[in-house]
Amino acid sequence: MNISKRTDSMPYSSVRKLVPYEKEAVKNGKTVYHLNIGQPDIKTPDIFYKAMRDFNDETLEYADSRGEKSLIEAVISYYDKIGVHFEYDDVFITNGGSEGLMFAFFATMDEDEELIVPQPFYTNYNSVAQLAKIKIKPIVTSPETGFALPSYDEMEKIISKKSRAFLITNPNNPTGAVYSKEEIQNICKLAKKYNMYIIADEVYREFIYDDEIKHISFGTIEDMQEHVILIDSISKRYSCCGARIGILASKNKMVQQMVMKLCQLRLAAPTIAQVATAKLYRETPDSYLKEVNEEYKKRRDVCFEYLSKIDGVFCKKPLGAFYMIAQLPVEDAQDFCIWLLEHFDVDGETLMMAPANGFYSNPENGKNEVRLAYVLDSEKLKKAFNILEQGLKAYNSRNK
């Protein structure tokens, strides 16, 4: 029997495709430090679990396809505090930010139309674009400039008659870049000039580590309401990945109509998780996010300090999110990552990283790079980078 060519053409996730090697390493008794996936180890607020336990409706019903009223109202209140103002009909609750992205793609673009994205970019963008038969056109950025966006004129050259939307992740996964006011304004000017959407993935909004740098939400830019679709999630903000609660918000009425059709197609997001998330938004103290931010900043600094000491490794200090791209002194980072899991350990411990070529539109790019997620405490990170340093020496001396 035949299988779907559409699905067969989709790449495996760079974040998860080495899992079979990791499972075999664990089976063989190794401890694996996971820097491959953005799974926070920070404690989820007790408020969420208490709300789950307190839920006692006699019948567990579908939620409204748009989302639970209590959660939508809590989300609107959250956005008001950061200067982004939405009405009830502007907001949709999704099964994680990933579903929100899928809805935004399917609501705004048709087959063979173009999505313009700074590269490297979150690996799942490739998969969703292929599923929707959309073409990704990359905005090339480089580690030497801290993955800053190029000039207005350079970005304008990328736009064609088929270009329909920008997808901007800010702070950025996988680079840790945080875009300046000028960069945000340039994207807005181009979107307005060429009548394009801006799909703004802002799930790492709170994770910025230098006081002089401020996050600028596309939702705060005047006269851009018809162009902007905000994507958000509780997965990273509240260390709540497993709840699968995301947000899509837009003031564009046509986008709202398309998204509602997609919401009805998949029926609803999970009821209990939505009720608990409403409590999370309303009752989590500001001190929680402050403490989380301080912890990730400490980890960021450890990563940069230790990576900078390893011969042949190049990286820029990330400004936000909890990821970084590192260039390694190897020709094929994926081969090296597999080799670490299969053949190398330090006192029974090894390391799992995400090969970065999957974060590019062309997998021939980024072949000597890895994405690292600093989602382990500082002492574990130090051990992980010792494994990396020793592993690079052993890997590169195999054929000498």
Coordinates of N, CA and C in Angstrom, one line a residue, residues 47-225:
I47 N -0.1 26.5 41.8 CA -1.4 27.0 41.5 C -2.1 26.1 40.4
F48 N -1.3 25.7 39.4 CA -1.8 24.9 38.3 C -2.3 23.6 38.8
Y49 N -1.5 22.9 39.6 CA -1.9 21.6 40.0 C -3.1 21.6 41.0
K50 N -3.1 22.6 41.8 CA -4.3 22.8 42.8 C -5.5 23.0 42.0
A51 N -5.5 23.8 41.0 CA -6.7 24.1 40.1 C -7.1 22.8 39.4
M52 N -6.2 22.0 39.0 CA -6.5 20.7 38.4 C -7.2 19.8 39.4
R53 N -6.7 19.7 40.6 CA -7.3 18.9 41.6 C -8.7 19.3 42.1
D54 N -8.8 20.7 42.1 CA -10.1 21.2 42.5 C -11.2 21.1 41.5
F55 N -10.9 20.8 40.3 CA -11.9 20.7 39.2 C -12.8 19.5 39.5
N56 N -14.1 19.8 39.7 CA -15.1 18.7 40.1 C -16.4 18.8 39.4
D57 N -16.4 19.3 38.1 CA -17.7 19.3 37.4 C -18.2 17.8 37.2
E58 N -19.5 17.6 37.3 CA -20.0 16.3 37.2 C -19.7 15.6 35.9
T59 N -19.7 16.4 34.8 CA -19.4 15.9 33.5 C -18.3 16.7 32.9
L60 N -17.3 16.1 32.4 CA -16.1 16.8 31.8 C -16.5 17.0 30.3
E61 N -17.0 18.3 30.1 CA -17.5 18.6 28.8 C -16.4 19.2 27.9
Y62 N -16.8 19.2 26.5 CA -15.9 20.0 25.6 C -15.9 21.4 26.1
A63 N -14.7 22.1 25.9 CA -14.7 23.5 26.0 C -15.2 24.1 24.7
D64 N -15.6 25.4 24.8 CA -15.9 26.1 23.6 C -14.7 26.0 22.6
S65 N -15.0 26.0 21.3 CA -13.9 25.8 20.3 C -13.0 27.0 20.4
R66 N -13.5 28.2 20.7 CA -12.6 29.4 20.8 C -11.7 29.2 22.1
G67 N -12.3 28.7 23.1 CA -11.5 28.5 24.4 C -12.4 28.8 25.6
E68 N -12.0 28.4 26.8 CA -12.7 28.7 28.0 C -12.8 30.2 28.3
K69 N -14.0 30.7 28.6 CA -14.2 32.1 28.9 C -13.2 32.6 30.0
S70 N -13.1 31.9 31.0 CA -12.2 32.3 32.1 C -10.8 32.5 31.7
L71 N -10.3 31.6 30.8 CA -8.9 31.7 30.3 C -8.8 32.9 29.4
I72 N -9.7 33.0 28.4 CA -9.6 34.1 27.5 C -9.6 35.5 28.2
E73 N -10.4 35.6 29.2 CA -10.4 36.9 30.0 C -9.1 37.0 30.8
A74 N -8.5 36.0 31.3 CA -7.2 36.1 32.0 C -6.1 36.4 31.0
V75 N -6.2 35.9 29.8 CA -5.2 36.2 28.8 C -5.3 37.7 28.4
I76 N -6.5 38.2 28.2 CA -6.7 39.6 27.8 C -6.1 40.5 28.9
S77 N -6.3 40.1 30.2 CA -5.8 40.9 31.3 C -4.2 40.8 31.3
Y78 N -3.6 39.7 31.0 CA -2.2 39.6 30.9 C -1.6 40.5 29.8
Y79 N -2.2 40.5 28.7 CA -1.8 41.3 27.6 C -1.9 42.8 27.9
D80 N -3.0 43.2 28.6 CA -3.2 44.6 29.0 C -2.0 45.1 29.8
K81 N -1.5 44.2 30.6 CA -0.3 44.6 31.5 C 0.9 44.9 30.7
I82 N 1.1 44.3 29.5 CA 2.3 44.6 28.7 C 2.0 45.5 27.5
G83 N 0.8 46.2 27.6 CA 0.6 47.2 26.6 C 0.0 46.7 25.3
V84 N -0.5 45.4 25.3 CA -1.2 44.9 24.1 C -2.6 44.7 24.4
H85 N -3.5 45.3 23.6 CA -4.9 45.3 24.0 C -5.8 44.5 23.0
F86 N -6.4 43.5 23.6 CA -7.3 42.6 22.8 C -8.7 42.6 23.3
E87 N -9.6 42.4 22.4 CA -11.0 42.1 22.8 C -11.2 40.6 22.8
Y88 N -12.4 40.2 23.4 CA -12.7 38.8 23.5 C -12.6 38.0 22.2
D89 N -13.2 38.6 21.1 CA -13.2 37.9 19.9 C -11.8 37.8 19.2
D90 N -10.8 38.5 19.7 CA -9.5 38.5 19.1 C -8.7 37.3 19.5
V91 N -9.1 36.6 20.6 CA -8.3 35.6 21.2 C -8.8 34.2 21.0
F92 N -7.9 33.2 20.7 CA -8.3 31.8 20.6 C -7.3 31.0 21.4
I93 N -7.8 30.0 22.1 CA -6.9 29.1 22.8 C -6.6 27.8 22.0
T94 N -5.4 27.5 21.9 CA -4.9 26.4 21.0 C -4.3 25.3 21.8
N95 N -4.1 24.1 21.2 CA -3.4 23.0 21.8 C -1.9 23.3 21.6
G96 N -1.4 24.1 22.5 CA 0.0 24.5 22.4 C 0.2 25.6 21.4
G97 N 1.4 26.2 21.5 CA 1.7 27.2 20.5 C 1.9 26.6 19.1
S98 N 2.3 25.3 19.0 CA 2.5 24.7 17.7 C 1.2 24.7 16.9
E99 N 0.1 24.4 17.6 CA -1.2 24.4 16.8 C -1.6 25.8 16.4
G100 N -1.2 26.8 17.2 CA -1.5 28.2 16.9 C -0.7 28.5 15.6
L101 N 0.5 28.1 15.5 CA 1.3 28.3 14.3 C 0.7 27.6 13.1
M102 N 0.3 26.4 13.2 CA -0.4 25.7 12.1 C -1.6 26.5 11.7
F103 N -2.4 26.9 12.6 CA -3.6 27.7 12.3 C -3.3 29.0 11.5
A104 N -2.2 29.7 12.0 CA -1.8 30.9 11.3 C -1.4 30.6 9.9
F105 N -0.6 29.6 9.7 CA -0.2 29.2 8.4 C -1.4 28.9 7.4
F106 N -2.3 28.1 7.9 CA -3.4 27.7 7.1 C -4.4 28.8 6.9
A107 N -4.4 29.7 7.8 CA -5.4 30.8 7.7 C -4.9 31.9 6.7
T108 N -3.6 32.0 6.5 CA -3.1 33.2 5.7 C -2.4 32.8 4.4
M109 N -2.1 31.6 4.2 CA -1.3 31.2 3.0 C -1.8 30.0 2.3
D110 N -1.7 30.0 0.9 CA -2.1 28.9 0.1 C -0.9 28.2 -0.4
E111 N -1.1 27.1 -1.1 CA -0.1 26.3 -1.7 C 0.9 27.1 -2.6
D112 N 2.2 26.9 -2.4 CA 3.3 27.5 -3.1 C 3.5 29.0 -2.8
E113 N 2.7 29.5 -1.8 CA 3.0 30.9 -1.4 C 4.2 30.9 -0.4
E114 N 4.7 32.0 0.0 CA 6.0 32.1 0.7 C 5.9 32.7 2.1
L115 N 6.6 32.1 3.0 CA 6.8 32.5 4.3 C 8.2 33.0 4.5
I116 N 8.4 34.2 5.0 CA 9.8 34.7 5.1 C 10.2 34.6 6.6
V117 N 11.3 33.9 6.9 CA 11.7 33.6 8.3 C 13.2 33.9 8.5
P118 N 13.6 34.6 9.5 CA 15.0 34.6 9.9 C 15.6 33.2 10.1
Q119 N 16.7 33.0 9.6 CA 17.4 31.7 9.6 C 18.7 31.8 10.4
P120 N 19.0 30.8 11.3 CA 18.2 29.6 11.6 C 16.9 29.8 12.4
F121 N 16.0 28.8 12.2 CA 14.7 29.0 12.8 C 14.3 27.7 13.5
Y122 N 13.2 27.8 14.3 CA 12.7 26.6 15.0 C 12.4 25.5 14.0
T123 N 12.9 24.3 14.3 CA 12.9 23.2 13.3 C 11.5 22.9 12.8
N124 N 10.5 23.0 13.7 CA 9.1 22.6 13.3 C 8.5 23.5 12.3
Y125 N 9.0 24.7 12.1 CA 8.5 25.6 11.0 C 8.7 24.9 9.7
N126 N 9.8 24.2 9.5 CA 10.0 23.4 8.2 C 8.9 22.4 8.0
S127 N 8.6 21.7 9.1 CA 7.6 20.6 8.9 C 6.2 21.1 8.7
V128 N 5.8 22.2 9.4 CA 4.5 22.7 9.2 C 4.4 23.3 7.8
A129 N 5.4 24.0 7.4 CA 5.4 24.6 6.0 C 5.3 23.5 4.9
Q130 N 6.0 22.4 5.1 CA 5.9 21.4 4.1 C 4.5 20.7 4.1
L131 N 3.9 20.6 5.3 CA 2.6 20.0 5.4 C 1.5 20.9 4.7
A132 N 1.7 22.2 4.9 CA 0.8 23.2 4.2 C 1.2 23.5 2.8
K133 N 2.3 22.9 2.3 CA 2.8 23.2 1.0 C 3.2 24.6 0.7
I134 N 3.7 25.2 1.8 CA 4.2 26.6 1.8 C 5.7 26.6 1.6
K135 N 6.2 27.6 0.9 CA 7.7 27.7 0.7 C 8.3 28.6 1.7
I136 N 9.3 28.2 2.4 CA 10.0 29.1 3.4 C 11.2 29.8 2.6
K137 N 11.2 31.1 2.7 CA 12.3 31.9 2.2 C 13.1 32.5 3.3
P138 N 14.3 32.1 3.5 CA 15.1 32.5 4.7 C 15.6 33.9 4.6
I139 N 15.6 34.6 5.8 CA 16.4 35.8 6.0 C 17.7 35.3 6.6
V140 N 18.8 35.4 5.9 CA 20.1 34.8 6.4 C 20.6 35.7 7.5
T141 N 20.9 35.1 8.6 CA 21.6 35.8 9.7 C 22.9 35.0 10.1
S142 N 23.8 35.6 10.8 CA 25.0 34.9 11.1 C 25.4 35.1 12.6
P143 N 26.1 34.1 13.1 CA 26.6 34.2 14.5 C 27.5 35.4 14.8
E144 N 28.2 35.8 13.8 CA 29.2 36.9 13.9 C 28.5 38.2 14.3
T145 N 27.3 38.4 13.9 CA 26.5 39.6 14.2 C 25.5 39.4 15.3
G146 N 25.6 38.2 16.0 CA 24.6 37.9 17.0 C 23.2 37.6 16.4
F147 N 23.3 37.1 15.2 CA 22.0 36.7 14.4 C 21.1 37.9 14.3
A148 N 21.6 39.1 14.2 CA 20.8 40.3 13.9 C 20.2 40.3 12.5
L149 N 19.1 40.9 12.3 CA 18.5 41.0 11.0 C 19.2 41.9 10.1
P150 N 19.3 41.6 8.8 CA 20.0 42.5 7.9 C 19.1 43.8 7.7
S151 N 19.7 44.7 6.9 CA 19.0 46.0 6.7 C 17.7 45.9 6.0
Y152 N 16.9 46.9 6.1 CA 15.6 47.0 5.4 C 15.8 46.6 3.9
D153 N 16.8 47.2 3.2 CA 17.0 47.0 1.8 C 17.3 45.6 1.5
E154 N 18.1 44.9 2.3 CA 18.5 43.5 2.1 C 17.3 42.6 2.3
M155 N 16.5 42.9 3.3 CA 15.3 42.1 3.5 C 14.2 42.3 2.4
E156 N 14.2 43.5 1.9 CA 13.2 43.8 0.8 C 13.5 43.0 -0.4
K157 N 14.8 42.7 -0.7 CA 15.2 41.9 -1.9 C 14.6 40.5 -1.8
I158 N 14.3 40.0 -0.6 CA 13.8 38.6 -0.5 C 12.3 38.5 -0.9
I159 N 11.6 39.6 -0.8 CA 10.2 39.5 -1.0 C 9.9 39.4 -2.5
S160 N 8.9 38.5 -2.8 CA 8.4 38.3 -4.2 C 6.9 38.5 -4.2
K161 N 6.3 38.3 -5.4 CA 4.9 38.4 -5.5 C 4.2 37.3 -4.8
K162 N 4.9 36.2 -4.4 CA 4.2 35.1 -3.7 C 4.4 35.2 -2.2
S163 N 5.1 36.2 -1.7 CA 5.4 36.4 -0.3 C 4.1 36.8 0.4
R164 N 3.7 36.1 1.5 CA 2.5 36.4 2.2 C 2.6 36.8 3.6
A165 N 3.7 36.3 4.2 CA 3.9 36.5 5.7 C 5.3 36.5 6.1
F166 N 5.6 37.2 7.2 CA 6.8 37.1 7.9 C 6.5 36.2 9.1
L167 N 7.5 35.4 9.6 CA 7.4 34.7 10.8 C 8.6 35.1 11.7
I168 N 8.3 35.8 12.7 CA 9.4 36.3 13.6 C 9.2 35.8 15.0
T169 N 10.3 35.1 15.4 CA 10.3 34.5 16.8 C 11.2 35.5 17.6
N170 N 10.6 36.1 18.6 CA 11.3 37.1 19.4 C 10.9 37.0 20.9
P171 N 11.9 36.7 21.8 CA 13.2 36.2 21.6 C 13.3 35.0 20.7
N172 N 14.4 34.8 20.1 CA 14.5 33.8 19.1 C 14.9 32.4 19.6
N173 N 14.2 31.4 19.1 CA 14.6 30.0 19.2 C 15.0 29.6 17.8
P174 N 16.3 29.2 17.5 CA 17.3 28.7 18.4 C 18.4 29.6 18.7
T175 N 18.4 30.9 18.3 CA 19.7 31.7 18.4 C 19.8 32.5 19.7
G176 N 18.7 32.8 20.4 CA 18.7 33.6 21.6 C 18.7 35.1 21.2
A177 N 18.6 35.5 19.9 CA 18.6 36.9 19.6 C 17.3 37.6 20.1
V178 N 17.5 38.8 20.4 CA 16.3 39.7 20.7 C 16.4 40.9 19.8
Y179 N 15.3 41.1 19.1 CA 15.3 42.1 18.0 C 15.1 43.5 18.5
S180 N 15.9 44.4 17.9 CA 15.8 45.8 18.4 C 14.6 46.6 17.8
K181 N 14.4 47.8 18.3 CA 13.3 48.6 17.8 C 13.4 48.8 16.3
E182 N 14.6 49.1 15.8 CA 14.8 49.3 14.4 C 14.4 48.1 13.6
E183 N 14.9 46.9 14.1 CA 14.6 45.7 13.4 C 13.1 45.4 13.3
I184 N 12.4 45.6 14.4 CA 10.9 45.4 14.5 C 10.2 46.4 13.5
Q185 N 10.7 47.6 13.5 CA 10.1 48.6 12.7 C 10.3 48.3 11.2
N186 N 11.5 47.8 10.9 CA 11.7 47.4 9.5 C 10.8 46.3 9.0
I187 N 10.6 45.3 9.8 CA 9.6 44.3 9.5 C 8.2 44.8 9.3
C188 N 7.8 45.7 10.2 CA 6.5 46.3 10.1 C 6.4 47.1 8.8
K189 N 7.4 47.9 8.5 CA 7.3 48.7 7.2 C 7.2 47.9 6.0
L190 N 7.9 46.8 6.0 CA 7.9 45.9 4.8 C 6.5 45.2 4.7
A191 N 6.0 44.7 5.9 CA 4.7 44.1 5.9 C 3.6 45.0 5.4
K192 N 3.7 46.3 5.8 CA 2.7 47.2 5.4 C 2.8 47.5 3.9
K193 N 4.1 47.7 3.4 CA 4.3 48.1 2.0 C 3.8 47.0 1.1
Y194 N 4.1 45.7 1.5 CA 3.8 44.6 0.6 C 2.5 43.8 1.0
N195 N 1.7 44.4 2.0 CA 0.5 43.8 2.4 C 0.7 42.4 2.9
M196 N 1.6 42.2 3.8 CA 1.9 40.9 4.3 C 1.5 40.8 5.8
Y197 N 1.3 39.6 6.2 CA 1.1 39.3 7.7 C 2.4 39.2 8.4
I198 N 2.3 39.5 9.7 CA 3.5 39.2 10.6 C 3.0 38.2 11.6
I199 N 3.4 36.9 11.5 CA 3.1 35.9 12.5 C 4.2 36.0 13.6
A200 N 3.9 36.5 14.8 CA 4.8 36.9 15.8 C 4.8 35.8 16.9
D201 N 5.8 35.0 16.9 CA 5.9 33.9 17.9 C 6.7 34.5 19.1
E202 N 5.9 34.8 20.2 CA 6.5 35.6 21.3 C 6.5 34.8 22.6
V203 N 6.6 33.5 22.5 CA 6.5 32.6 23.7 C 7.6 32.8 24.7
Y204 N 8.7 33.4 24.3 CA 9.8 33.6 25.2 C 9.9 35.1 25.7
R205 N 8.8 35.8 25.6 CA 8.8 37.2 25.9 C 9.5 37.6 27.2
E206 N 9.2 36.8 28.3 CA 9.8 37.2 29.6 C 11.3 36.9 29.7
F207 N 11.8 36.1 28.8 CA 13.2 35.6 29.0 C 14.2 36.5 28.3
I208 N 14.5 37.6 28.9 CA 15.6 38.5 28.4 C 16.5 38.9 29.6
Y209 N 17.8 38.8 29.4 CA 18.7 38.8 30.5 C 19.6 40.0 30.7
D210 N 19.5 41.0 29.9 CA 20.2 42.2 30.1 C 19.3 43.4 30.3
D211 N 19.4 44.2 31.3 CA 18.5 45.2 31.7 C 18.2 46.2 30.7
E212 N 19.3 46.5 29.9 CA 19.1 47.6 28.9 C 18.4 47.1 27.6
I213 N 18.1 45.8 27.5 CA 17.4 45.3 26.4 C 15.9 45.0 26.8
K214 N 15.0 45.6 26.0 CA 13.6 45.4 26.3 C 12.9 44.6 25.1
H215 N 11.9 43.8 25.5 CA 11.2 43.1 24.5 C 10.1 44.1 23.9
I216 N 10.1 44.1 22.6 CA 9.1 44.9 21.9 C 8.1 44.0 21.1
S217 N 6.9 43.9 21.6 CA 5.9 43.1 21.0 C 5.3 43.7 19.7
F218 N 5.1 42.9 18.7 CA 4.5 43.4 17.5 C 3.1 43.9 17.8
G219 N 2.5 43.4 18.9 CA 1.2 43.8 19.2 C 1.1 45.2 19.7
T220 N 2.2 45.9 20.0 CA 2.2 47.2 20.5 C 2.5 48.3 19.4
I221 N 2.8 47.8 18.2 CA 3.1 48.7 17.1 C 1.8 49.3 16.5
E222 N 1.7 50.6 16.5 CA 0.6 51.3 16.0 C 0.3 51.0 14.5
D223 N -0.9 51.0 14.1 CA -1.3 50.8 12.7 C -0.9 49.5 12.1
M224 N -0.6 48.5 13.0 CA -0.2 47.2 12.4 C -1.2 46.1 12.8
Q225 N -2.4 46.5 13.4 CA -3.3 45.5 14.0 C -3.8 44.5 12.9

